[in-house]
Each structure stands twice: as structure tokens, then as C-alpha cells.
mmCIF file with all atom_site columns, N, CA and C in Angstrom:
data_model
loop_
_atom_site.group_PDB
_atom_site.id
_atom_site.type_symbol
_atom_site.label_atom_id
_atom_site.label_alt_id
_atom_site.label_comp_id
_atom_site.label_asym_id
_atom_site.label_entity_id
_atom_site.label_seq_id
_atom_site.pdbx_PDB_ins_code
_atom_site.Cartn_x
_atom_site.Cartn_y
_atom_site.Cartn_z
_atom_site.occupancy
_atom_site.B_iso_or_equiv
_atom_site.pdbx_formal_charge
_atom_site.auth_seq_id
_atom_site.auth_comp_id
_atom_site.auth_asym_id
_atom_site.auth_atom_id
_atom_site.pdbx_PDB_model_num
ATOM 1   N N  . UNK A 1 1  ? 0.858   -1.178 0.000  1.00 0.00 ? 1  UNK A N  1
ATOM 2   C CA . UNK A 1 1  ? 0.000   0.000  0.000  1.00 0.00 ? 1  UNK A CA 1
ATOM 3   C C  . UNK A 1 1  ? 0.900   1.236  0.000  1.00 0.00 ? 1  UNK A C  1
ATOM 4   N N  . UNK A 1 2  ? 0.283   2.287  -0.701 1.00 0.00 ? 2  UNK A N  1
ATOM 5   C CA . UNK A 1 2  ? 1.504   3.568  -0.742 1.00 0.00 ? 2  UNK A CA 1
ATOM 6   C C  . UNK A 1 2  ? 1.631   4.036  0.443  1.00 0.00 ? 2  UNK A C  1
ATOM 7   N N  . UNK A 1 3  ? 2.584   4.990  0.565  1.00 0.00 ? 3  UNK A N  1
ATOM 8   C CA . UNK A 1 3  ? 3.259   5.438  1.906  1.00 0.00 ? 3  UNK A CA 1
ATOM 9   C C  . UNK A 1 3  ? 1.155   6.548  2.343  1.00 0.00 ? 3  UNK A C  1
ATOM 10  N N  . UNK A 1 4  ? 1.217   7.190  1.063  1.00 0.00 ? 4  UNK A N  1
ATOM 11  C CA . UNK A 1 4  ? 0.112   8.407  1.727  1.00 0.00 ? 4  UNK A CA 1
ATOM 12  C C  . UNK A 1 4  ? -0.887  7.061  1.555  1.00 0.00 ? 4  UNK A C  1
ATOM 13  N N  . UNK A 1 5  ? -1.238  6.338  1.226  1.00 0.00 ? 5  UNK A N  1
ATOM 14  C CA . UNK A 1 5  ? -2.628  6.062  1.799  1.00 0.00 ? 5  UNK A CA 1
ATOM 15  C C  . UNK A 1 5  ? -2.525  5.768  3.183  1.00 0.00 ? 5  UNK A C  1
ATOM 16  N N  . UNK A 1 6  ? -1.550  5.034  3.611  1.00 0.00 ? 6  UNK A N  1
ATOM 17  C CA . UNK A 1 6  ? -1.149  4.006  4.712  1.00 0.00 ? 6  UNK A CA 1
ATOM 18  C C  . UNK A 1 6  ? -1.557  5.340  5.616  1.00 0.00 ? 6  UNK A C  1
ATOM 19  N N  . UNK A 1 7  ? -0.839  6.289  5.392  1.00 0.00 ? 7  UNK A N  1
ATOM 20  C CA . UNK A 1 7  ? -0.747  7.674  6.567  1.00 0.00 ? 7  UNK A CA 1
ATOM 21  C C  . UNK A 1 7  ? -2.268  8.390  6.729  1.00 0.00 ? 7  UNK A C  1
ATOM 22  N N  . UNK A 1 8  ? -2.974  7.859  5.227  1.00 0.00 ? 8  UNK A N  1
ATOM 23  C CA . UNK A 1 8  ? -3.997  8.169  5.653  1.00 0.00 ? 8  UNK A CA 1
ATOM 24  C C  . UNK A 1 8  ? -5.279  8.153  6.442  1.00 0.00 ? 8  UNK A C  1
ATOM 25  N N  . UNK A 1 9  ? -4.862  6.354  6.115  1.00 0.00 ? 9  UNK A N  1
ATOM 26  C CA . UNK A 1 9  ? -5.708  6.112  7.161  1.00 0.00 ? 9  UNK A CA 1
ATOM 27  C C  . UNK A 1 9  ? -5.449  5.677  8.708  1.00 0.00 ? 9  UNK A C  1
ATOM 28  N N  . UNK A 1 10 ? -4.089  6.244  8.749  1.00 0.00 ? 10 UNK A N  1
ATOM 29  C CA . UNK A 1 10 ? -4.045  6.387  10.130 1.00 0.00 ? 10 UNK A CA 1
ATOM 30  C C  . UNK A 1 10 ? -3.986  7.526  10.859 1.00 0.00 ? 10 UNK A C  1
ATOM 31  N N  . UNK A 1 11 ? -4.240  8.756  10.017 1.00 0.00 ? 11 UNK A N  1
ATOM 32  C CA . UNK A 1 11 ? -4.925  9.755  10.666 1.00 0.00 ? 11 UNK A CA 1
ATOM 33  C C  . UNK A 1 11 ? -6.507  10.173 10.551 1.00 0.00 ? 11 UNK A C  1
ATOM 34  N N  . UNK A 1 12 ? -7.052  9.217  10.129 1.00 0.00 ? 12 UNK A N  1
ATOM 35  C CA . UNK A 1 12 ? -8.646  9.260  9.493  1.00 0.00 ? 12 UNK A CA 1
ATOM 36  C C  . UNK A 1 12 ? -8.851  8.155  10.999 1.00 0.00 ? 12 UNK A C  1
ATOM 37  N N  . UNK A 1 13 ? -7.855  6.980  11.723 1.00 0.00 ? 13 UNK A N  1
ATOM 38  C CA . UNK A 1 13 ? -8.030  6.042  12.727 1.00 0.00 ? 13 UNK A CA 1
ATOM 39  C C  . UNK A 1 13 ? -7.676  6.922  13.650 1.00 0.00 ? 13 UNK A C  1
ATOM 40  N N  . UNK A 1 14 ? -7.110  7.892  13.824 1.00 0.00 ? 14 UNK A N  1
ATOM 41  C CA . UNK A 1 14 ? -6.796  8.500  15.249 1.00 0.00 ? 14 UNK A CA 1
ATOM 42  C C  . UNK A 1 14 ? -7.658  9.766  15.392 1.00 0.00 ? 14 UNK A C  1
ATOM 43  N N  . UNK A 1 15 ? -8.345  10.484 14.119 1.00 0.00 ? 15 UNK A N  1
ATOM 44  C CA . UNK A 1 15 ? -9.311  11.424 14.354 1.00 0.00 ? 15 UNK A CA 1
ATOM 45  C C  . UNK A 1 15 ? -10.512 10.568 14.532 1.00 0.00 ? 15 UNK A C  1
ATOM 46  N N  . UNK A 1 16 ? -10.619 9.074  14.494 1.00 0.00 ? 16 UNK A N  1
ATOM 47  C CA . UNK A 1 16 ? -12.319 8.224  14.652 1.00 0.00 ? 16 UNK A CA 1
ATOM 48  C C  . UNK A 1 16 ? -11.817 8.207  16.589 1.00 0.00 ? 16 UNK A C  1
ATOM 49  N N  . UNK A 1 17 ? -10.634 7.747  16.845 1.00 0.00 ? 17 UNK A N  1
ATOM 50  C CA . UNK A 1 17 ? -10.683 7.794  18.499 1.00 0.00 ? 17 UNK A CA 1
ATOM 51  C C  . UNK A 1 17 ? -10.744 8.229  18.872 1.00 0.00 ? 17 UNK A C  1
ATOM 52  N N  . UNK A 1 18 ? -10.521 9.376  18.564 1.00 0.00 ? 18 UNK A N  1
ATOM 53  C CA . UNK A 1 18 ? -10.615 10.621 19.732 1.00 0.00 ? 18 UNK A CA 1
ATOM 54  C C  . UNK A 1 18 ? -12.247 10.582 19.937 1.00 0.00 ? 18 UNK A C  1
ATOM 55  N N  . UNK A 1 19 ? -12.974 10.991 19.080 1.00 0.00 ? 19 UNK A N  1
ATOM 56  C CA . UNK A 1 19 ? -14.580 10.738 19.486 1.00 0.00 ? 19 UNK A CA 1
ATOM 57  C C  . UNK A 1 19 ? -14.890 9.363  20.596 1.00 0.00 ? 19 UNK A C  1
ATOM 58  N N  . UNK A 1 20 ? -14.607 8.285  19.770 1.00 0.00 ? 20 UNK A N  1
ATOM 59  C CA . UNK A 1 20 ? -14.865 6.879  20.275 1.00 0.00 ? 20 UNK A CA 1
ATOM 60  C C  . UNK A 1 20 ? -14.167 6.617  21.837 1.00 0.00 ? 20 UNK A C  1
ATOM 61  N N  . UNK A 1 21 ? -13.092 7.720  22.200 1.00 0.00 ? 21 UNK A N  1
ATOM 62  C CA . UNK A 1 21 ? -12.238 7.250  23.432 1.00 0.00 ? 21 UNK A CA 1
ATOM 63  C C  . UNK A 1 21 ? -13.357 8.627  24.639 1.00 0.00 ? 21 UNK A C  1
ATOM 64  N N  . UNK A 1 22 ? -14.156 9.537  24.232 1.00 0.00 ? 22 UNK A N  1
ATOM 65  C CA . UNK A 1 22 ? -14.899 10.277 24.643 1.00 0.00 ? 22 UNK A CA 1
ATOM 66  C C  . UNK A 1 22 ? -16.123 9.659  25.236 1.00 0.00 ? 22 UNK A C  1
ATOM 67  N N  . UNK A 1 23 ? -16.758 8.900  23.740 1.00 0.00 ? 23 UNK A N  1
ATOM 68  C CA . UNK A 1 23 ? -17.848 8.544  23.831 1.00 0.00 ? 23 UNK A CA 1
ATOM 69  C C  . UNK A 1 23 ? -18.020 7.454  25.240 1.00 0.00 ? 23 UNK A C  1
ATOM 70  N N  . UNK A 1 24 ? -16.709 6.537  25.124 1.00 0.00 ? 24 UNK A N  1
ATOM 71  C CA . UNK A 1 24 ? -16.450 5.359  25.866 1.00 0.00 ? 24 UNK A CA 1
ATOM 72  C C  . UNK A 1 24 ? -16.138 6.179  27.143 1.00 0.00 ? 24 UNK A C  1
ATOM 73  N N  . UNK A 1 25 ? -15.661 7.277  27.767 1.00 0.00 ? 25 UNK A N  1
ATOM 74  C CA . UNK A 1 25 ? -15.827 7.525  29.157 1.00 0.00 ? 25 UNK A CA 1
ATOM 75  C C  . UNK A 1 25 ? -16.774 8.459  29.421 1.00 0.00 ? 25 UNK A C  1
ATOM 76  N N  . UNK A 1 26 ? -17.740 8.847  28.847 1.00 0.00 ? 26 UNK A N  1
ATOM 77  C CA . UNK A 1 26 ? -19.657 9.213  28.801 1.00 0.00 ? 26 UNK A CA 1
ATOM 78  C C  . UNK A 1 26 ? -20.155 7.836  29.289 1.00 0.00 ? 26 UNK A C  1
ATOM 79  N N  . UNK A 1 27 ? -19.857 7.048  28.914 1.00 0.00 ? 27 UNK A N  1
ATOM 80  C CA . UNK A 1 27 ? -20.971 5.537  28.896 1.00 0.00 ? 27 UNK A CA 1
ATOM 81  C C  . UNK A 1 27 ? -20.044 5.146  30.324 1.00 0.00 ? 27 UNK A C  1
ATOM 82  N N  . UNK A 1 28 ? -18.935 5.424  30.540 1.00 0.00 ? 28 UNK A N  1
ATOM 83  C CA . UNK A 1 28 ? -18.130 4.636  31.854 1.00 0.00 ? 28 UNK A CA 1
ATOM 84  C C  . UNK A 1 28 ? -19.017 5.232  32.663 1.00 0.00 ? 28 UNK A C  1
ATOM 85  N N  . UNK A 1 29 ? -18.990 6.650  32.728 1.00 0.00 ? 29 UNK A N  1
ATOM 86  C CA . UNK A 1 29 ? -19.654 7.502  33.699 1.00 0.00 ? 29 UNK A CA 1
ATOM 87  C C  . UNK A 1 29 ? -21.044 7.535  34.102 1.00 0.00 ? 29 UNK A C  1
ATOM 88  N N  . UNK A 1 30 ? -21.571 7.104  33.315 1.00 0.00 ? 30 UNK A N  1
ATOM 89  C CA . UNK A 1 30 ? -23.260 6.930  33.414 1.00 0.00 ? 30 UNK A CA 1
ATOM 90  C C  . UNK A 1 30 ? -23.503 5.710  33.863 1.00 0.00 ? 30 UNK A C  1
ATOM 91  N N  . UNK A 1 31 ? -22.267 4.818  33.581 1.00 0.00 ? 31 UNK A N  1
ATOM 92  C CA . UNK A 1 31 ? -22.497 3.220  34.410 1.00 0.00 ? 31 UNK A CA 1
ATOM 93  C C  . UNK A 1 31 ? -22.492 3.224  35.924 1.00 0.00 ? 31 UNK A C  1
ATOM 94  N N  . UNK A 1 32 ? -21.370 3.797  35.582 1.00 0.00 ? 32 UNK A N  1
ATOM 95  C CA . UNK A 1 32 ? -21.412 3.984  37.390 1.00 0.00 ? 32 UNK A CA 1
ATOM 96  C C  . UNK A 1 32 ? -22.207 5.335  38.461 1.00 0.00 ? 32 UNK A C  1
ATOM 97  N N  . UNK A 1 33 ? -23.222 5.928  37.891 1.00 0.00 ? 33 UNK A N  1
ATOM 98  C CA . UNK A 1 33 ? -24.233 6.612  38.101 1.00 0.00 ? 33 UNK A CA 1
ATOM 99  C C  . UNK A 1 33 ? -25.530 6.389  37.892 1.00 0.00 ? 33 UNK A C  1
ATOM 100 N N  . UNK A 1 34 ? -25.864 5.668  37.206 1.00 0.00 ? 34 UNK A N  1
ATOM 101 C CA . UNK A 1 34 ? -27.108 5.405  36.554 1.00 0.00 ? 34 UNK A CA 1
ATOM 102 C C  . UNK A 1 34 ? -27.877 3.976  38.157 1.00 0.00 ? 34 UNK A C  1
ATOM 103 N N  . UNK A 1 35 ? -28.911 4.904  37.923 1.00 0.00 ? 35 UNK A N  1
ATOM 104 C CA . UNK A 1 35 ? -29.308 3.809  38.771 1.00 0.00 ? 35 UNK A CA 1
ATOM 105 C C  . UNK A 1 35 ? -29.709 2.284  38.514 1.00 0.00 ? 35 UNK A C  1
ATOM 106 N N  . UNK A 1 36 ? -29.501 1.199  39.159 1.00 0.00 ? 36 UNK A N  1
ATOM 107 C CA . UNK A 1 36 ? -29.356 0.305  38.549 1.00 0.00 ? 36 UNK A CA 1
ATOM 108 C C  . UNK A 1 36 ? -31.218 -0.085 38.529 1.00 0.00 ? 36 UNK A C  1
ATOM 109 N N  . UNK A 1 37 ? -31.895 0.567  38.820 1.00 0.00 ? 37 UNK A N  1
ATOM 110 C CA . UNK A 1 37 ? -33.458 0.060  38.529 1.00 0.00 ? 37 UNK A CA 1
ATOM 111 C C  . UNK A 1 37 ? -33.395 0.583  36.894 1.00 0.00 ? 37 UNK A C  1
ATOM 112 N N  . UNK A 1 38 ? -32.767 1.236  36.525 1.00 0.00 ? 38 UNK A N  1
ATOM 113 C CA . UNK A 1 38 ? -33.092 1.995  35.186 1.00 0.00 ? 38 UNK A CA 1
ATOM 114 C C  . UNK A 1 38 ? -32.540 1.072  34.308 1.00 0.00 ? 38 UNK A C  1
ATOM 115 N N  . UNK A 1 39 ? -33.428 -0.092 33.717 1.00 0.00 ? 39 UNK A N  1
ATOM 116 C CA . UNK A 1 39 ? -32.960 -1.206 33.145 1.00 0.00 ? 39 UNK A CA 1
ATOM 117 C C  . UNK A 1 39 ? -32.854 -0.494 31.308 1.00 0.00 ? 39 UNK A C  1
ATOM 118 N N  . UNK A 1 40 ? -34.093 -0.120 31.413 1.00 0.00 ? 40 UNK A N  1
ATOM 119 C CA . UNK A 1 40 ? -33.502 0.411  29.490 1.00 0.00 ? 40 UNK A CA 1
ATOM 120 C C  . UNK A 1 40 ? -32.920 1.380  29.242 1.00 0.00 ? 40 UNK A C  1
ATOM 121 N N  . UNK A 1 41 ? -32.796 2.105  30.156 1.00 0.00 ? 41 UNK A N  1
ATOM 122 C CA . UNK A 1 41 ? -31.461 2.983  29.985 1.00 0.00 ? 41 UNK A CA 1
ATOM 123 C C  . UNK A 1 41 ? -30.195 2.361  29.848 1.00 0.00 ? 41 UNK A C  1
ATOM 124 N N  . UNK A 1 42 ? -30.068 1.362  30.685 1.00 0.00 ? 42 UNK A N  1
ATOM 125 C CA . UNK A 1 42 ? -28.891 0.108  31.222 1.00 0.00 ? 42 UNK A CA 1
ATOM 126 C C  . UNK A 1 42 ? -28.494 -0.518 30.096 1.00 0.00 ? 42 UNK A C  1
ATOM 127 N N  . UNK A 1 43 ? -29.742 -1.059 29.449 1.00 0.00 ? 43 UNK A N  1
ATOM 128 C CA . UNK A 1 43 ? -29.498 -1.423 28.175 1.00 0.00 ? 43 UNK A CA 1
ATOM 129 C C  . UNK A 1 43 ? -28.916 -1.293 26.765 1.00 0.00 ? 43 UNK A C  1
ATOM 130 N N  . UNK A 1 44 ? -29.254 0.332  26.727 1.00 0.00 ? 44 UNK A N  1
ATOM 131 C CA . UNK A 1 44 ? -28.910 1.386  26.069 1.00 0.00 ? 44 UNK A CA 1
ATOM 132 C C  . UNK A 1 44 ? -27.549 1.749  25.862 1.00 0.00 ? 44 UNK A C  1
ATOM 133 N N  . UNK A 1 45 ? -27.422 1.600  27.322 1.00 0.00 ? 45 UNK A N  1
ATOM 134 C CA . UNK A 1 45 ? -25.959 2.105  27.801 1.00 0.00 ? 45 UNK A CA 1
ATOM 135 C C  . UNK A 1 45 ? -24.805 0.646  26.638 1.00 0.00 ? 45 UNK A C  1
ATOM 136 N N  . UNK A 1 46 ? -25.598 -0.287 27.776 1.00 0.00 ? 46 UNK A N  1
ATOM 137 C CA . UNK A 1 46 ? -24.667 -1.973 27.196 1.00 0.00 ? 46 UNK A CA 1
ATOM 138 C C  . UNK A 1 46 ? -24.371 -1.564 25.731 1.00 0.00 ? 46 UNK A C  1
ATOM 139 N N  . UNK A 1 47 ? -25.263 -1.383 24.560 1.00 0.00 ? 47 UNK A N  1
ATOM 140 C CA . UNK A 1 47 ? -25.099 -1.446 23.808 1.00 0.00 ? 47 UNK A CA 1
ATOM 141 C C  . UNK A 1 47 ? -24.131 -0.279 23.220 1.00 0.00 ? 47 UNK A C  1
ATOM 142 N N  . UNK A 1 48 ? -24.528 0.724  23.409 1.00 0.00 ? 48 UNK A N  1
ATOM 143 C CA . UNK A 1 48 ? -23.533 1.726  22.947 1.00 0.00 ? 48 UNK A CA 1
ATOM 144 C C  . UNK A 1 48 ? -22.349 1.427  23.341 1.00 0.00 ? 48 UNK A C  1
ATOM 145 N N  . UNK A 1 49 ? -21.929 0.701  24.682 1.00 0.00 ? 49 UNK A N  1
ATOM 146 C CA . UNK A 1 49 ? -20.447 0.455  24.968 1.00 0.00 ? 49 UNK A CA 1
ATOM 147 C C  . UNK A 1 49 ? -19.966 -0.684 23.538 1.00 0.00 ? 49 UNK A C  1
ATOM 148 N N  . UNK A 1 50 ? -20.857 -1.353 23.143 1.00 0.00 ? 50 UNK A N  1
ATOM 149 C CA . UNK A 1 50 ? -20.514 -2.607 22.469 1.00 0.00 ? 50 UNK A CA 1
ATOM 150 C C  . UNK A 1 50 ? -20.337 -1.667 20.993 1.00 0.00 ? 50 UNK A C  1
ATOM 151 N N  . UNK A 1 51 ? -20.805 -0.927 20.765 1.00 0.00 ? 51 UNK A N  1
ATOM 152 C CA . UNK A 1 51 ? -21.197 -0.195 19.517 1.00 0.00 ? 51 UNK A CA 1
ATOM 153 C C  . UNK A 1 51 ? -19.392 0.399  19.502 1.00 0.00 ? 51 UNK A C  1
ATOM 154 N N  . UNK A 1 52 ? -19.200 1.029  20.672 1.00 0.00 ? 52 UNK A N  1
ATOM 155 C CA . UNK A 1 52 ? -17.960 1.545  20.144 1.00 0.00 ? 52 UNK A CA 1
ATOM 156 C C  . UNK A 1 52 ? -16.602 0.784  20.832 1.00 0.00 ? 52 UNK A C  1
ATOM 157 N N  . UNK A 1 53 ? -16.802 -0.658 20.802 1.00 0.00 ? 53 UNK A N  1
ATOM 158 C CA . UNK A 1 53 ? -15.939 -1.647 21.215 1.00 0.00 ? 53 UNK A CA 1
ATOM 159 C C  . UNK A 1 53 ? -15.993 -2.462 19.767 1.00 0.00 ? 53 UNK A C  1
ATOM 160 N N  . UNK A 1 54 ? -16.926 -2.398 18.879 1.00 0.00 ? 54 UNK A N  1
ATOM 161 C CA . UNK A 1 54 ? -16.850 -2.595 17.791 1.00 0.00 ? 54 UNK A CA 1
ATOM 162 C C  . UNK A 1 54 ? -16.175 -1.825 16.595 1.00 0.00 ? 54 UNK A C  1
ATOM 163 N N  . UNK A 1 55 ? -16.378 -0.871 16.882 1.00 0.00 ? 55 UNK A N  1
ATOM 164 C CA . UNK A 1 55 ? -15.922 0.639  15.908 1.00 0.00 ? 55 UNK A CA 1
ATOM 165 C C  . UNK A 1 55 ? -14.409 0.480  16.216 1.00 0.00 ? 55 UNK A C  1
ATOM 166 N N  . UNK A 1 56 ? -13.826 0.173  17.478 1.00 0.00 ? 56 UNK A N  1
ATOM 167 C CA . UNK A 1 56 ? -12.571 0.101  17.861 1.00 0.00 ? 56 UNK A CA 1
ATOM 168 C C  . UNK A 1 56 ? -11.579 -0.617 16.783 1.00 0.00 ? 56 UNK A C  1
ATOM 169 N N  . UNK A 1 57 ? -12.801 -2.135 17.171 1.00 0.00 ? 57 UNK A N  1
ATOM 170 C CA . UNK A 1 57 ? -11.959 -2.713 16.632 1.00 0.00 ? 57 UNK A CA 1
ATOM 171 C C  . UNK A 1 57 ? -11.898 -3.124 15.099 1.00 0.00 ? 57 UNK A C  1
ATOM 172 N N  . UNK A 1 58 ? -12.888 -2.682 14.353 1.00 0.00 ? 58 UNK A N  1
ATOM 173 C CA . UNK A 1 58 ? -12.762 -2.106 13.133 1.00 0.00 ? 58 UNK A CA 1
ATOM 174 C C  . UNK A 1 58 ? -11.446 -1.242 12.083 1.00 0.00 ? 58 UNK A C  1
ATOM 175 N N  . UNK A 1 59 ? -11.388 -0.064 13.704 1.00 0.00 ? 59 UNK A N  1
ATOM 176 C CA . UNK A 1 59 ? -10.266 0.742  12.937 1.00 0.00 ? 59 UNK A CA 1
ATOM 177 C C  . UNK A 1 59 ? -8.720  0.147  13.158 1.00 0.00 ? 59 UNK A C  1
ATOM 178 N N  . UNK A 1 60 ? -8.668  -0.914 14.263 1.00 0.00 ? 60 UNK A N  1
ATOM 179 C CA . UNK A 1 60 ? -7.672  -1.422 14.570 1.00 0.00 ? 60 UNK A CA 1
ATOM 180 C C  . UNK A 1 60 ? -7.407  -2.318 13.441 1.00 0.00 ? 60 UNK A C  1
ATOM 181 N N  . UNK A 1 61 ? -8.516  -2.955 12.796 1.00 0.00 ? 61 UNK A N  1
ATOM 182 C CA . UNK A 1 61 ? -7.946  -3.830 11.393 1.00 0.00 ? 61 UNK A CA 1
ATOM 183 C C  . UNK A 1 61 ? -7.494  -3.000 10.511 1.00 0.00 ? 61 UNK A C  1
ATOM 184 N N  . UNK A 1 62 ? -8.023  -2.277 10.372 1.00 0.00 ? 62 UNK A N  1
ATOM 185 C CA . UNK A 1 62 ? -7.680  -1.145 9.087  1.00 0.00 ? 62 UNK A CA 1
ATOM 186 C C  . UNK A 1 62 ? -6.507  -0.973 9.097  1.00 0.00 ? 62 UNK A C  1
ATOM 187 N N  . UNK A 1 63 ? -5.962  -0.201 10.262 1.00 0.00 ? 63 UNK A N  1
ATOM 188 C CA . UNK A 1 63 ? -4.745  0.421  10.351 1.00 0.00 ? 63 UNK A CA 1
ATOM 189 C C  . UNK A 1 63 ? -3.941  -1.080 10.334 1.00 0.00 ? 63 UNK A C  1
ATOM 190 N N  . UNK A 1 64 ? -4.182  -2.178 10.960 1.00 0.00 ? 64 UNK A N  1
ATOM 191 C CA . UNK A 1 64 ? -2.879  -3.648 11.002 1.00 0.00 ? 64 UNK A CA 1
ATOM 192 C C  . UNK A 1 64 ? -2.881  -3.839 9.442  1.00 0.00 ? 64 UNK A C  1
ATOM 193 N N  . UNK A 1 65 ? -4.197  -3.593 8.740  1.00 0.00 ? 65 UNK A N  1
ATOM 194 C CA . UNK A 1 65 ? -4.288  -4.248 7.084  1.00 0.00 ? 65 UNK A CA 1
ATOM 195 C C  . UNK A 1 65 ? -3.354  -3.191 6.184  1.00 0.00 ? 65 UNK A C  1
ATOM 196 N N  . UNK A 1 66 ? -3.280  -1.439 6.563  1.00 0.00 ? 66 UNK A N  1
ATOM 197 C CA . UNK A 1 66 ? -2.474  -1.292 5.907  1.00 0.00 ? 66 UNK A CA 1
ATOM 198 C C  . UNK A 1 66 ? -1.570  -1.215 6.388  1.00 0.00 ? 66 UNK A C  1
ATOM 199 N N  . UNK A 1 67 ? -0.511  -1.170 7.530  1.00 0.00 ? 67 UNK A N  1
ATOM 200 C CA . UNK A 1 67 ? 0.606   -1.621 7.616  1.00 0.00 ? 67 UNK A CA 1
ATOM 201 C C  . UNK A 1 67 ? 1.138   -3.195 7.209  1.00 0.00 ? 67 UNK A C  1
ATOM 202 N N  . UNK A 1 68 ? 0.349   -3.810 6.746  1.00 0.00 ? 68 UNK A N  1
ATOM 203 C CA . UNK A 1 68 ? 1.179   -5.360 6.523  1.00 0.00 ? 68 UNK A CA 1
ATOM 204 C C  . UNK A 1 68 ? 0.417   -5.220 4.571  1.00 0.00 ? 68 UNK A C  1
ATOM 205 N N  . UNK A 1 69 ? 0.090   -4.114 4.187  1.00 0.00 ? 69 UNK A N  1
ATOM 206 C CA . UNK A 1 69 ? -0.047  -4.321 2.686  1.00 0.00 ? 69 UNK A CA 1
ATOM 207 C C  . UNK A 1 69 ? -0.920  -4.961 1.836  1.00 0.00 ? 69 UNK A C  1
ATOM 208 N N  . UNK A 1 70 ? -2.517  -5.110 3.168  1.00 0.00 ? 70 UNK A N  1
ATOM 209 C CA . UNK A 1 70 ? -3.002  -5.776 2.404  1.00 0.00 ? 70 UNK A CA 1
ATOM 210 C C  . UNK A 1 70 ? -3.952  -5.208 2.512  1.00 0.00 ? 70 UNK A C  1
#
């Protein structure tokens, strides 16, 4: 893969974390505040953590796929 794509998308992967490393201590914080009767909120919560535990690791392939050229 060329040198600028490779760079590209690893500054297109470090401007997606910065949101995603935000979003993920919003959802820490509301876990440990949220009352635990508040089940669909709870729920809500679960999922959005999973949502951007997915997104994570999405950009983590990206960036391993273009450093190894493929």
C-alpha cells in the first residue's frame, strides 16, 4: 500500500478515536451513576459500549491491514 494512503488512514483512525475514546468515558460515567433500577437505559448504555468496542476494533484492522499491505 503507498506510503500516503497508509498515513492516511491512520490519521482518518486517530481522528475516529478521539470521538470513540470520549464517547467510551460518557458511557463509563453513566455506568457507574445510573441507577441500577433503570434497566432500558442500562441497556442502552450496554449497547452503545458494544457499539464503540466494535468501531474500535474495526479501525484497529484497518490500520494492522495497511501496515502489513493488504
Amino acid at each position: 500500500m503507498p506510503a500516503r494512503t497508509e498515513d492516511a488512514i491512520c490519521n482518518l483512525a486517530h481522528d475516529l478515536r478521539q470521538p470513540l475514546s470520549a464517547i467510551e468515558a460518557i458511557a463509563y460515567y453513566l455506568e457507574m451513576t445510573l441507577p441500577i433500577e433503570q434497566l432500558e437505559a442500562r441497556k442502552h448504555l450496554l449497547r452503545l459500549q458494544e457499539l464503540v468496542e466494535h468501531s474500535s476494533t474495526i479501525i484497529s484492522h484497518a490500520v494492522n491491514a495497511s501496515h502489513s499491505g493488504n
